[in-house]
Amino acid sequence: MPKNVFRFSCPCCGKEVEVDTRSGKARAVDPNEKKGKDFETLVTEQHQASERFDSMFDSARRDQERQKNQLERLFEDAAEKAKHDEDKRPSNPFDLE
């Protein structure tokens, strides 16, 4: 290590800090920092995550379709019931006072 480079531990984050007194630059160095993964591993992980998100999205879409069909069926049943009870007036919430 050159005489113009000093290393010390940062009290906040615990990383090693290198300060070059000649250039006035400082950089944080983490000796325990993990190296990055290779490109193929990253692509494989991204593909797996994409498939997982697609399956979750498809599941949510099916649930929404099922709920939509159920609500449409309930609405049709209520409309049919209202047709059969034509003589009855719908309740007005303002009449409850």
Short mmCIF file of C-alpha atoms in Angstrom, two decimals, residues 30-35:
data_model
loop_
_atom_site.label_atom_id
_atom_site.label_comp_id
_atom_site.label_asym_id
_atom_site.label_seq_id
_atom_site.Cartn_x
_atom_site.Cartn_y
_atom_site.Cartn_z
CA ASP A 30 -15.99 -3.94 1.54
CA PRO A 31 -13.58 -6.86 1.78
CA ASN A 32 -16.45 -9.26 2.56
CA GLU A 33 -18.55 -8.11 -0.37
CA LYS A 34 -19.74 -10.94 -2.57
CA LYS A 35 -18.74 -11.00 -6.20
#
